Amino acid sequence: MKTGKVFLVGAGPGDVGLITIKGLEAIKQAEVILYDRLANPKLLEYAGSDCEFIYCGKLPDRHTLRQESINDFLVKKALAGKIVVRLKGGDPGVFGRVGEEAAALAEYQIPFEIVPGISSGIAAPLYAGIPVTHREHAESFAVVTAHDKSQDGKPPLDWEGLSRGVDTIAFYMGVGNLPFICQNLIKYGKPSSTPVILIHWGTFGRQKTLQGTLANVSEKVLEAKFSNPSIILVGGVISLREKISWFEKKPLYGRQILLARTSSSPSELAKELLVQGADVIEFPKWKVTRIPLDLRRVTSFEKILFTSPENAAEFFAAVIEQKIDVRNIRAELFAMSSKTLKALRERGLIGKLASEIVDSEKMLIVGDNQLLQTNFHKAEVMVTSNKELDRQFLPIFQRMLKEAQINTMIFPSSASVKPFMTALAECDINAWQLLNGKQVIAMGELTKAAAINAGFGSTEVPVSPSKEALVNYLVEHPLQGVEE
């Protein structure tokens, strides 16, 4: 059997847009991905539908897999001929144990590549408005582990060198040892008034910061119950934050949104919410299998109704594959939503909304929708694909929901409500408990009715079911108690 290959990939600090192009390409071709807690799970959605996921997450008090087991998995999967990605938060060479994993692969002569990533020690401060170097404030920068594998976890660092010789210091994994850090920096020469900032979940929409000095920051952290994952930054350059802070000024900063998903394709709504500074979890994840279509009679229909952009894409992909000239399809085209109309326009086709359609015997419904079949009982139905819950993602979502603090729920369509509830139940999560006291927003009156019918009584609706209207509504109706 031919030996596979391993890519040791840095996922970046959290914001999915910060992964490298080479790292993303590795994920797309992977057959097995071993991923860490600090690698954004949304990156796994770029993998193929048959890719195997293995969680290697580490918490301060427990490890899902020990490093030796991770090394063994990498070797075993590669020797089985697989393309394997080891996905690590930040950069794999900065406290990522990539040297140990590469050595294990080299021992078995397994080919591998190391793909660098953006380190959280640089990215998290920048998202907090702090460059780690500056000509007037900081000419040197160090990254330091604040926890080692000794019994007490307190690394024997060159405290005098750090205190007197380095302007900006980024400590990784150090919240538990913060008093130890501050005491030693002061003891060896750093002024007690030196600014310190902790950046929690840096570059995520859930990012939080806590600022103090070497003299008082430990007490502040205890009072605020600040925890890992956090970067601790020490240095005078932190003073620039007041002038150039930018991420926290985004209009939806502080929003942690759960978005009900019906599509298997990337959500334009989720993308816009992320651009505006929100943290977005799309749930659930769907797995789609295309069905071979018989299009021999397609030119005989007078009306064709597409139920979703995906159905339209699958239909026209089959048209091309079967070498049917689209000009021979004379039917009047209809769509269930403005999003589906847009998908038709992108193919140079003009359609109308389904509200304008009249039932007809020479009508084709492209897509499986029981409600439509009830309203249009004369029409024929063409199912283009089978869509099922991707259960491999359920434990991933469980972890995501535990680590986030959801404050906003969005239902983009009436069809999104029931599948969302069913999928949450499969995760052993009670939807009403999860969303109790949260802001629930429905995109349109039909969606609101479906949400209320599901038990969400205080559902809100923007002026129109569009991305722009939703963002404006969220900005104009801020959450109470959200830190800005």
CSV table of C-alpha atoms in Angstrom, one decimal:
chain,number,residue,atom,x,y,z
A,1,MET,CA,0.0,0.0,0.0
A,2,LYS,CA,1.3,3.5,-0.9
A,3,THR,CA,2.1,5.7,2.1
A,4,GLY,CA,0.0,8.8,2.5
A,5,LYS,CA,1.1,12.3,3.4
A,6,VAL,CA,0.7,14.5,6.4
A,7,PHE,CA,0.2,18.3,6.5
A,8,LEU,CA,1.0,20.0,9.8
A,9,VAL,CA,-1.2,23.1,9.4
A,10,GLY,CA,-1.5,26.3,11.4
A,11,ALA,CA,-5.2,27.2,11.5
A,12,GLY,CA,-4.5,30.8,12.7
A,13,PRO,CA,-5.9,32.3,15.9
A,14,GLY,CA,-9.7,31.9,15.4
A,15,ASP,CA,-11.0,34.2,12.7
A,16,VAL,CA,-11.5,31.7,9.8
A,17,GLY,CA,-10.3,34.4,7.3
A,18,LEU,CA,-6.8,34.3,8.8
A,19,ILE,CA,-5.9,30.8,7.7
A,20,THR,CA,-3.4,30.7,4.8
A,21,ILE,CA,-4.4,29.7,1.3
A,22,LYS,CA,-2.1,26.7,1.5
A,23,GLY,CA,-3.6,25.6,4.8
A,24,LEU,CA,-7.1,25.8,3.3
A,25,GLU,CA,-6.1,23.8,0.3
A,26,ALA,CA,-4.7,21.1,2.6
A,27,ILE,CA,-8.0,20.9,4.5
A,28,LYS,CA,-10.0,20.5,1.2
A,29,GLN,CA,-8.0,17.5,0.1
A,30,ALA,CA,-7.8,15.8,3.5
A,31,GLU,CA,-9.1,12.4,4.2
A,32,VAL,CA,-8.4,12.6,7.9
A,33,ILE,CA,-8.2,15.7,10.1
A,34,LEU,CA,-6.9,15.7,13.6
A,35,TYR,CA,-7.9,19.1,15.1
A,36,ASP,CA,-7.2,21.0,18.3
A,37,ARG,CA,-9.6,22.9,20.5
A,38,LEU,CA,-8.2,26.3,19.4
A,39,ALA,CA,-8.6,25.6,15.7
A,40,ASN,CA,-11.9,27.2,14.6
A,41,PRO,CA,-14.2,24.2,13.9
A,42,LYS,CA,-15.8,26.1,11.0
A,43,LEU,CA,-12.7,25.3,9.0
A,44,LEU,CA,-13.7,21.6,9.1
A,45,GLU,CA,-16.6,22.5,6.8
A,46,TYR,CA,-14.2,23.0,3.9
A,47,ALA,CA,-13.3,19.3,4.1
A,48,GLY,CA,-14.8,16.7,1.9
A,49,SER,CA,-18.0,15.0,3.0
A,50,ASP,CA,-16.2,11.7,3.7
A,51,CYS,CA,-13.3,13.2,5.7
A,52,GLU,CA,-12.8,11.6,9.1
A,53,PHE,CA,-12.4,14.1,12.1
A,54,ILE,CA,-10.5,13.2,15.2
A,55,TYR,CA,-10.6,15.7,18.1
A,56,CYS,CA,-7.4,16.3,20.0
A,57,GLY,CA,-8.5,19.1,22.2
A,58,LYS,CA,-6.6,20.1,25.3
A,59,LEU,CA,-7.9,21.8,28.4
A,60,PRO,CA,-5.7,22.9,31.3
A,61,ASP,CA,-7.0,20.0,33.5
A,62,ARG,CA,-7.5,17.3,30.8
A,63,HIS,CA,-6.4,16.2,27.4
A,64,THR,CA,-8.7,14.3,25.0
A,65,LEU,CA,-5.7,12.7,23.4
A,66,ARG,CA,-2.1,12.6,24.8
A,67,GLN,CA,0.6,13.8,22.5
A,68,GLU,CA,1.9,10.2,22.1
A,69,SER,CA,-1.5,9.1,21.0
A,70,ILE,CA,-1.7,12.0,18.5
A,71,ASN,CA,1.7,11.0,17.1
A,72,ASP,CA,0.5,7.4,16.8
A,73,PHE,CA,-2.7,8.4,14.9
A,74,LEU,CA,-0.7,10.5,12.4
A,75,VAL,CA,1.6,7.6,11.7
A,76,LYS,CA,-1.2,5.0,11.5
A,77,LYS,CA,-3.4,7.0,9.2
A,78,ALA,CA,-0.5,8.0,6.9
A,79,LEU,CA,0.7,4.4,6.7
A,80,ALA,CA,-2.8,3.4,5.6
A,81,GLY,CA,-2.4,5.7,2.6
A,82,LYS,CA,-4.4,8.6,3.8
A,83,ILE,CA,-3.9,12.3,3.2
A,84,VAL,CA,-3.8,13.6,6.8
A,85,VAL,CA,-4.1,17.1,8.2
A,86,ARG,CA,-3.0,18.0,11.7
A,87,LEU,CA,-4.9,21.2,12.3
A,88,LYS,CA,-3.5,23.4,15.1
A,89,GLY,CA,-4.6,26.8,16.4
A,90,GLY,CA,-2.2,29.7,15.6
A,91,ASP,CA,1.2,28.6,14.2
A,92,PRO,CA,2.3,25.0,14.6
A,93,GLY,CA,5.8,26.1,15.4
A,94,VAL,CA,4.9,28.4,18.3
A,95,PHE,CA,4.2,26.1,21.3
A,96,GLY,CA,2.3,23.7,18.9
A,97,ARG,CA,4.5,20.6,19.4
A,98,VAL,CA,5.0,20.4,15.7
A,99,GLY,CA,8.7,19.3,16.2
A,100,GLU,CA,7.6,16.2,18.1
A,101,GLU,CA,5.0,15.3,15.5
A,102,ALA,CA,7.4,15.9,12.6
A,103,ALA,CA,10.0,13.7,14.3
A,104,ALA,CA,7.5,10.9,14.7
A,105,LEU,CA,6.7,11.0,11.0
A,106,ALA,CA,10.3,11.2,10.0
A,107,GLU,CA,11.1,8.1,12.0
A,108,TYR,CA,8.7,6.2,9.7
A,109,GLN,CA,9.8,8.0,6.6
A,110,ILE,CA,6.3,9.4,6.1
A,111,PRO,CA,6.3,12.5,3.8
A,112,PHE,CA,5.0,15.6,5.4
A,113,GLU,CA,4.8,19.4,5.0
A,114,ILE,CA,4.6,22.1,7.7
A,115,VAL,CA,2.2,24.9,6.8
A,116,PRO,CA,2.8,28.0,9.0
A,117,GLY,CA,-0.1,29.9,10.5
A,118,ILE,CA,-0.7,33.3,12.1
A,119,SER,CA,0.3,33.1,15.7
A,120,SER,CA,-2.2,34.3,18.3
A,121,GLY,CA,0.5,36.2,20.1
A,122,ILE,CA,0.6,38.7,17.3
A,123,ALA,CA,-3.0,38.4,15.9
A,124,ALA,CA,-4.9,38.7,19.2
A,125,PRO,CA,-3.1,42.0,20.2
A,126,LEU,CA,-3.7,43.4,16.7
A,127,TYR,CA,-7.4,42.6,17.0
A,128,ALA,CA,-7.3,44.5,20.3
A,129,GLY,CA,-5.7,47.5,18.7
A,130,ILE,CA,-2.1,46.8,19.8
A,131,PRO,CA,0.9,46.2,17.4
A,132,VAL,CA,3.5,44.2,19.3
A,133,THR,CA,6.3,46.5,18.0
A,134,HIS,CA,6.3,50.2,17.4
A,135,ARG,CA,9.3,52.6,16.7
A,136,GLU,CA,8.4,54.8,19.6
A,137,HIS,CA,7.3,52.2,22.1
A,138,ALA,CA,8.6,48.7,21.5
A,139,GLU,CA,11.7,47.7,19.5
A,140,SER,CA,11.7,44.1,20.8
A,141,PHE,CA,9.1,41.4,21.2
A,142,ALA,CA,9.2,37.9,22.8
A,143,VAL,CA,6.7,35.0,22.9
A,144,VAL,CA,7.0,33.0,26.1
A,145,THR,CA,5.2,29.9,27.4
A,146,ALA,CA,3.8,30.6,30.8
A,147,HIS,CA,3.2,26.9,31.6
A,148,ASP,CA,5.4,23.9,31.3
A,149,LYS,CA,5.2,20.2,32.0
A,150,SER,CA,6.9,20.4,35.4
A,151,GLN,CA,4.9,19.4,38.5
A,152,ASP,CA,4.0,22.9,39.4
A,153,GLY,CA,3.7,24.1,35.8
A,154,LYS,CA,5.9,27.1,36.4
A,155,PRO,CA,8.6,27.5,33.8
A,156,PRO,CA,12.2,28.5,34.9
A,157,LEU,CA,12.4,31.5,32.6
A,158,ASP,CA,15.2,34.1,32.2
A,159,TRP,CA,13.1,36.6,34.2
A,160,GLU,CA,15.9,39.2,34.3
A,161,GLY,CA,16.4,39.0,30.5
A,162,LEU,CA,12.7,39.4,29.9
A,163,SER,CA,12.3,42.2,32.4
A,164,ARG,CA,15.2,44.3,31.3
A,165,GLY,CA,15.8,43.3,27.7
A,166,VAL,CA,12.3,42.9,26.1
A,167,ASP,CA,9.8,45.7,25.4
A,168,THR,CA,6.7,43.6,24.6
A,169,ILE,CA,6.1,40.1,26.0
A,170,ALA,CA,3.3,37.7,24.9
A,171,PHE,CA,2.7,34.9,27.4
A,172,TYR,CA,0.8,31.9,26.1
A,173,MET,CA,-1.3,29.6,28.4
A,174,GLY,CA,-0.6,31.8,31.4
A,175,VAL,CA,-3.8,32.8,33.2
A,176,GLY,CA,-3.3,30.3,36.0
A,177,ASN,CA,0.3,31.5,36.5
A,178,LEU,CA,-0.5,35.2,36.2
A,179,PRO,CA,0.5,36.1,39.8
A,180,PHE,CA,3.8,34.2,39.3
A,181,ILE,CA,4.5,36.1,36.1
A,182,CYS,CA,3.8,39.5,37.5
A,183,GLN,CA,5.8,38.9,40.7
A,184,ASN,CA,8.9,37.8,38.7
A,185,LEU,CA,8.7,40.6,36.2
A,186,ILE,CA,8.5,43.2,39.0
A,187,LYS,CA,11.2,41.4,41.0
A,188,TYR,CA,13.7,41.5,38.1
A,189,GLY,CA,13.2,45.1,37.0
A,190,LYS,CA,9.9,45.7,35.2
A,191,PRO,CA,8.1,48.7,36.8
A,192,SER,CA,4.9,47.7,38.6
A,193,SER,CA,3.0,50.3,36.6
A,194,THR,CA,3.8,48.4,33.3
A,195,PRO,CA,0.6,47.9,31.3
A,196,VAL,CA,-0.8,44.4,31.0
A,197,ILE,CA,-3.7,43.2,28.9
A,198,LEU,CA,-5.4,39.8,28.7
A,199,ILE,CA,-7.1,39.0,25.4
A,200,HIS,CA,-9.7,36.1,25.6
A,201,TRP,CA,-10.7,34.2,22.5
A,202,GLY,CA,-8.7,36.7,20.4
A,203,THR,CA,-10.0,37.4,16.8
A,204,PHE,CA,-13.3,35.7,17.5
A,205,GLY,CA,-16.5,37.8,17.8
A,206,ARG,CA,-16.6,36.7,21.4
A,207,GLN,CA,-13.2,38.3,22.1
A,208,LYS,CA,-12.9,40.0,25.5
A,209,THR,CA,-10.2,42.0,27.0
A,210,LEU,CA,-9.1,42.9,30.6
A,211,GLN,CA,-6.5,45.6,31.2
A,212,GLY,CA,-4.4,46.5,34.2
A,213,THR,CA,-0.8,46.8,35.4
A,214,LEU,CA,1.7,44.3,36.8
A,215,ALA,CA,0.7,45.5,40.2
A,216,ASN,CA,-3.1,44.9,40.0
A,217,VAL,CA,-4.0,42.8,37.0
A,218,SER,CA,-3.9,39.5,38.9
A,219,GLU,CA,-6.6,40.7,41.3
A,220,LYS,CA,-8.7,42.0,38.4
A,221,VAL,CA,-8.5,38.6,36.7
A,222,LEU,CA,-9.8,36.9,39.8
A,223,GLU,CA,-12.7,39.3,40.2
A,224,ALA,CA,-13.7,39.0,36.5
A,225,LYS,CA,-13.1,35.2,36.5
A,226,PHE,CA,-11.1,35.6,33.4
A,227,SER,CA,-9.9,32.3,31.9
A,228,ASN,CA,-8.0,30.6,29.1
A,229,PRO,CA,-7.7,30.7,26.2
A,230,SER,CA,-6.1,34.1,26.6
A,231,ILE,CA,-3.0,35.8,25.5
A,232,ILE,CA,-1.3,37.9,28.2
A,233,LEU,CA,0.5,40.9,26.7
A,234,VAL,CA,3.0,43.0,28.8
A,235,GLY,CA,4.5,46.3,27.7
A,236,GLY,CA,4.1,50.0,27.1
A,237,VAL,CA,2.9,49.6,23.6
A,238,ILE,CA,-0.5,48.7,25.1
A,239,SER,CA,-1.1,52.4,25.5
A,240,LEU,CA,-1.7,52.6,21.7
A,241,ARG,CA,-4.9,50.7,22.1
A,242,GLU,CA,-7.0,53.8,23.0
A,243,LYS,CA,-6.1,55.3,19.7
A,244,ILE,CA,-6.2,52.4,17.2
A,245,SER,CA,-8.6,49.9,18.6
A,246,TRP,CA,-10.7,48.8,15.7
A,247,PHE,CA,-12.3,45.3,16.1
A,248,GLU,CA,-14.4,46.2,19.1
A,249,LYS,CA,-15.8,49.2,17.1
A,250,LYS,CA,-17.5,46.9,14.6
A,251,PRO,CA,-21.3,47.3,14.7
A,252,LEU,CA,-22.0,43.7,15.8
A,253,TYR,CA,-19.1,43.2,18.1
A,254,GLY,CA,-20.3,41.3,21.2
A,255,ARG,CA,-23.1,39.4,19.3
A,256,GLN,CA,-22.8,35.7,19.6
A,257,ILE,CA,-25.3,34.4,17.1
A,258,LEU,CA,-26.7,31.0,16.5
A,259,LEU,CA,-28.0,30.8,12.9
A,260,ALA,CA,-30.3,28.1,11.8
A,261,ARG,CA,-29.1,26.6,8.6
A,262,THR,CA,-31.1,24.8,5.9
A,263,SER,CA,-28.5,24.9,3.1
A,264,SER,CA,-25.3,22.9,2.6
A,265,SER,CA,-23.7,25.7,0.8
A,266,PRO,CA,-21.9,28.7,2.5
A,267,SER,CA,-24.3,31.2,3.9
A,268,GLU,CA,-24.1,34.8,2.6
A,269,LEU,CA,-26.0,36.0,5.7
A,270,ALA,CA,-23.4,34.3,8.0
A,271,LYS,CA,-20.6,35.9,6.0
A,272,GLU,CA,-22.1,39.4,6.4
A,273,LEU,CA,-22.7,39.0,10.1
A,274,LEU,CA,-19.0,37.9,10.5
A,275,VAL,CA,-17.8,40.9,8.5
A,276,GLN,CA,-19.8,43.2,10.9
A,277,GLY,CA,-18.0,41.7,13.9
A,278,ALA,CA,-20.4,39.0,15.2
A,279,ASP,CA,-19.4,35.5,16.3
A,280,VAL,CA,-21.6,33.1,14.2
A,281,ILE,CA,-22.3,29.4,14.7
A,282,GLU,CA,-24.3,27.9,11.8
A,283,PHE,CA,-26.3,24.9,12.9
A,284,PRO,CA,-26.9,22.2,11.8
A,285,LYS,CA,-24.5,20.9,9.1
A,286,TRP,CA,-26.1,19.1,6.1
A,287,LYS,CA,-24.8,16.4,3.9
A,288,VAL,CA,-26.1,16.3,0.3
A,289,THR,CA,-26.0,13.4,-2.1
A,290,ARG,CA,-27.0,14.3,-5.7
A,291,ILE,CA,-29.6,12.1,-7.5
A,292,PRO,CA,-29.2,11.3,-11.2
A,293,LEU,CA,-31.9,13.2,-13.1
A,294,ASP,CA,-34.0,12.2,-16.1
A,295,LEU,CA,-34.4,15.4,-18.1
A,296,ARG,CA,-35.7,14.0,-21.3
A,297,ARG,CA,-39.1,15.7,-20.8
A,298,VAL,CA,-37.8,18.9,-19.4
A,299,THR,CA,-38.6,21.0,-22.5
A,300,SER,CA,-42.3,20.0,-22.3
A,301,PHE,CA,-43.1,21.9,-19.1
A,302,GLU,CA,-44.7,25.3,-19.2
A,303,LYS,CA,-43.7,26.3,-15.6
A,304,ILE,CA,-40.7,25.3,-13.5
A,305,LEU,CA,-40.6,26.1,-9.8
A,306,PHE,CA,-37.2,25.9,-8.0
A,307,THR,CA,-37.5,25.5,-4.2
A,308,SER,CA,-33.9,26.5,-3.3
A,309,PRO,CA,-30.7,27.8,-4.8
A,310,GLU,CA,-29.1,24.3,-4.3
A,311,ASN,CA,-32.0,22.7,-6.3
A,312,ALA,CA,-31.4,25.2,-9.1
A,313,ALA,CA,-27.7,24.6,-9.1
A,314,GLU,CA,-28.1,20.8,-9.2
A,315,PHE,CA,-30.8,21.0,-11.9
A,316,PHE,CA,-28.6,23.2,-14.2
A,317,ALA,CA,-25.5,21.1,-13.5
A,318,ALA,CA,-27.5,18.1,-14.9
A,319,VAL,CA,-28.7,20.2,-17.9
A,320,ILE,CA,-25.0,20.8,-18.8
A,321,GLU,CA,-23.9,17.2,-18.1
A,322,GLN,CA,-26.7,15.9,-20.4
A,323,LYS,CA,-25.8,18.4,-23.1
A,324,ILE,CA,-29.3,20.0,-23.1
A,325,ASP,CA,-29.4,23.5,-24.8
A,326,VAL,CA,-30.9,25.7,-22.1
A,327,ARG,CA,-32.6,27.7,-24.9
A,328,ASN,CA,-34.9,24.8,-25.5
A,329,ILE,CA,-36.3,25.1,-22.0
A,330,ARG,CA,-39.2,27.4,-22.7
A,331,ALA,CA,-40.9,27.1,-19.3
A,332,GLU,CA,-41.7,30.2,-17.2
A,333,LEU,CA,-39.4,30.1,-14.2
A,334,PHE,CA,-40.4,30.6,-10.6
A,335,ALA,CA,-38.6,30.6,-7.3
A,336,MET,CA,-39.6,30.1,-3.6
A,337,SER,CA,-37.4,32.9,-2.4
A,338,SER,CA,-35.4,36.0,-3.4
A,339,LYS,CA,-32.2,34.0,-2.8
A,340,THR,CA,-33.3,31.4,-5.3
A,341,LEU,CA,-34.3,34.2,-7.8
A,342,LYS,CA,-30.8,35.5,-7.4
A,343,ALA,CA,-29.4,32.0,-8.2
A,344,LEU,CA,-31.4,32.1,-11.5
A,345,ARG,CA,-30.2,35.6,-12.4
A,346,GLU,CA,-26.6,34.5,-12.0
A,347,ARG,CA,-27.3,32.0,-14.8
A,348,GLY,CA,-28.8,34.7,-17.0
A,349,LEU,CA,-32.3,33.6,-16.3
A,350,ILE,CA,-35.3,35.8,-15.1
A,351,GLY,CA,-37.9,34.3,-12.8
A,352,LYS,CA,-40.8,35.3,-10.6
A,353,LEU,CA,-41.6,34.6,-7.0
A,354,ALA,CA,-43.8,31.5,-6.3
A,355,SER,CA,-46.6,33.7,-5.0
A,356,GLU,CA,-47.4,34.6,-8.7
A,357,ILE,CA,-47.7,31.0,-9.8
A,358,VAL,CA,-50.9,29.1,-10.6
A,359,ASP,CA,-51.2,25.3,-10.4
A,360,SER,CA,-50.8,23.6,-13.7
A,361,GLU,CA,-50.5,20.0,-15.1
A,362,LYS,CA,-47.5,21.1,-17.2
A,363,MET,CA,-45.6,22.3,-14.1
A,364,LEU,CA,-42.4,20.9,-12.6
A,365,ILE,CA,-41.3,21.5,-9.0
A,366,VAL,CA,-37.6,21.1,-8.7
A,367,GLY,CA,-37.0,20.1,-5.1
A,368,ASP,CA,-38.7,18.1,-2.3
A,369,ASN,CA,-41.2,20.2,-0.4
A,370,GLN,CA,-44.3,18.6,1.0
A,371,LEU,CA,-46.1,22.0,1.5
A,372,LEU,CA,-45.6,22.8,-2.2
A,373,GLN,CA,-46.9,19.4,-3.3
A,374,THR,CA,-50.0,20.1,-1.2
A,375,ASN,CA,-50.6,23.5,-2.8
A,376,PHE,CA,-49.7,22.3,-6.3
A,377,HIS,CA,-51.1,18.8,-6.5
A,378,LYS,CA,-51.2,18.8,-10.3
A,379,ALA,CA,-47.4,19.4,-10.7
A,380,GLU,CA,-44.7,16.9,-11.1
A,381,VAL,CA,-41.9,16.8,-8.6
A,382,MET,CA,-38.2,16.3,-9.4
A,383,VAL,CA,-36.0,15.6,-6.4
A,384,THR,CA,-32.4,16.6,-7.3
A,385,SER,CA,-30.6,15.4,-4.1
A,386,ASN,CA,-31.0,13.8,-0.8
A,387,LYS,CA,-30.1,16.0,2.2
A,388,GLU,CA,-29.5,14.5,5.6
A,389,LEU,CA,-28.0,15.7,8.9
A,390,ASP,CA,-24.2,15.4,9.0
A,391,ARG,CA,-24.0,13.6,12.3
A,392,GLN,CA,-20.2,13.8,12.4
A,393,PHE,CA,-20.6,17.5,13.2
A,394,LEU,CA,-23.0,17.0,16.1
A,395,PRO,CA,-20.3,16.6,18.8
A,396,ILE,CA,-18.4,19.4,17.2
A,397,PHE,CA,-21.4,21.7,17.6
A,398,GLN,CA,-21.9,20.5,21.2
A,399,ARG,CA,-18.4,21.8,22.0
A,400,MET,CA,-18.9,25.0,20.1
A,401,LEU,CA,-22.1,25.8,22.0
A,402,LYS,CA,-20.5,25.0,25.3
A,403,GLU,CA,-17.6,27.4,24.7
A,404,ALA,CA,-19.7,30.2,23.2
A,405,GLN,CA,-22.2,32.4,25.1
A,406,ILE,CA,-25.0,32.6,22.6
A,407,ASN,CA,-27.1,35.8,23.0
A,408,THR,CA,-28.9,36.0,19.6
A,409,MET,CA,-30.9,33.4,17.6
A,410,ILE,CA,-31.7,33.9,13.9
A,411,PHE,CA,-34.2,31.9,11.9
A,412,PRO,CA,-33.6,32.8,8.2
A,413,SER,CA,-36.7,31.0,6.8
A,414,SER,CA,-39.8,29.1,8.0
A,415,ALA,CA,-38.2,25.9,6.7
A,416,SER,CA,-35.2,26.4,9.1
A,417,VAL,CA,-37.2,26.1,12.3
A,418,LYS,CA,-38.2,22.4,12.5
A,419,PRO,CA,-34.8,20.9,11.3
A,420,PHE,CA,-33.0,23.2,13.8
A,421,MET,CA,-35.1,21.9,16.7
A,422,THR,CA,-34.7,18.2,15.6
A,423,ALA,CA,-30.9,18.6,15.2
A,424,LEU,CA,-30.6,20.2,18.6
A,425,ALA,CA,-32.5,17.3,20.2
A,426,GLU,CA,-30.0,14.9,18.6
A,427,CYS,CA,-27.3,16.8,20.4
A,428,ASP,CA,-29.2,16.3,23.7
A,429,ILE,CA,-29.7,20.1,23.9
A,430,ASN,CA,-33.1,21.6,24.9
A,431,ALA,CA,-33.8,24.4,22.5
A,432,TRP,CA,-36.0,26.4,24.9
A,433,GLN,CA,-33.4,26.2,27.7
A,434,LEU,CA,-30.6,27.2,25.3
A,435,LEU,CA,-32.5,30.2,24.0
A,436,ASN,CA,-34.3,31.2,27.2
A,437,GLY,CA,-33.8,35.0,27.6
A,438,LYS,CA,-32.0,35.3,24.2
A,439,GLN,CA,-33.0,37.6,21.4
A,440,VAL,CA,-34.8,35.5,18.8
A,441,ILE,CA,-35.2,37.0,15.3
A,442,ALA,CA,-37.1,35.7,12.3
A,443,MET,CA,-36.6,36.8,8.7
A,444,GLY,CA,-40.1,37.5,7.7
A,445,GLU,CA,-43.7,37.0,9.1
A,446,LEU,CA,-44.0,33.4,7.9
A,447,THR,CA,-40.7,32.5,9.7
A,448,LYS,CA,-42.0,34.3,12.8
A,449,ALA,CA,-45.2,32.3,12.7
A,450,ALA,CA,-43.1,29.0,12.5
A,451,ALA,CA,-40.9,30.2,15.4
A,452,ILE,CA,-43.9,31.0,17.6
A,453,ASN,CA,-45.5,27.7,16.7
A,454,ALA,CA,-42.3,26.0,17.9
A,455,GLY,CA,-42.5,27.8,21.2
A,456,PHE,CA,-40.5,31.0,20.7
A,457,GLY,CA,-43.1,33.5,21.8
A,458,SER,CA,-41.0,36.7,21.8
A,459,THR,CA,-39.8,36.6,18.3
A,460,GLU,CA,-38.7,39.8,16.6
A,461,VAL,CA,-38.8,40.6,12.8
A,462,PRO,CA,-36.7,43.2,10.8
A,463,VAL,CA,-38.5,45.5,8.4
A,464,SER,CA,-37.6,43.2,5.5
A,465,PRO,CA,-36.0,39.7,5.1
A,466,SER,CA,-32.7,41.0,3.8
A,467,LYS,CA,-29.1,41.0,5.1
A,468,GLU,CA,-29.0,44.8,5.3
A,469,ALA,CA,-32.3,45.0,7.2
A,470,LEU,CA,-31.1,42.4,9.7
A,471,VAL,CA,-27.8,44.1,10.4
A,472,ASN,CA,-29.5,47.4,10.8
A,473,TYR,CA,-32.1,45.8,13.2
A,474,LEU,CA,-29.3,44.2,15.3
A,475,VAL,CA,-27.5,47.6,15.5
A,476,GLU,CA,-30.6,49.5,16.4
A,477,HIS,CA,-31.7,46.9,19.0
A,478,PRO,CA,-28.5,46.3,21.1
A,479,LEU,CA,-28.4,43.6,23.7
A,480,GLN,CA,-28.6,44.7,27.3
A,481,GLY,CA,-25.3,44.0,29.2
A,482,VAL,CA,-23.2,43.2,26.1
A,483,GLU,CA,-19.7,44.6,26.6
A,484,GLU,CA,-18.6,47.0,24.0
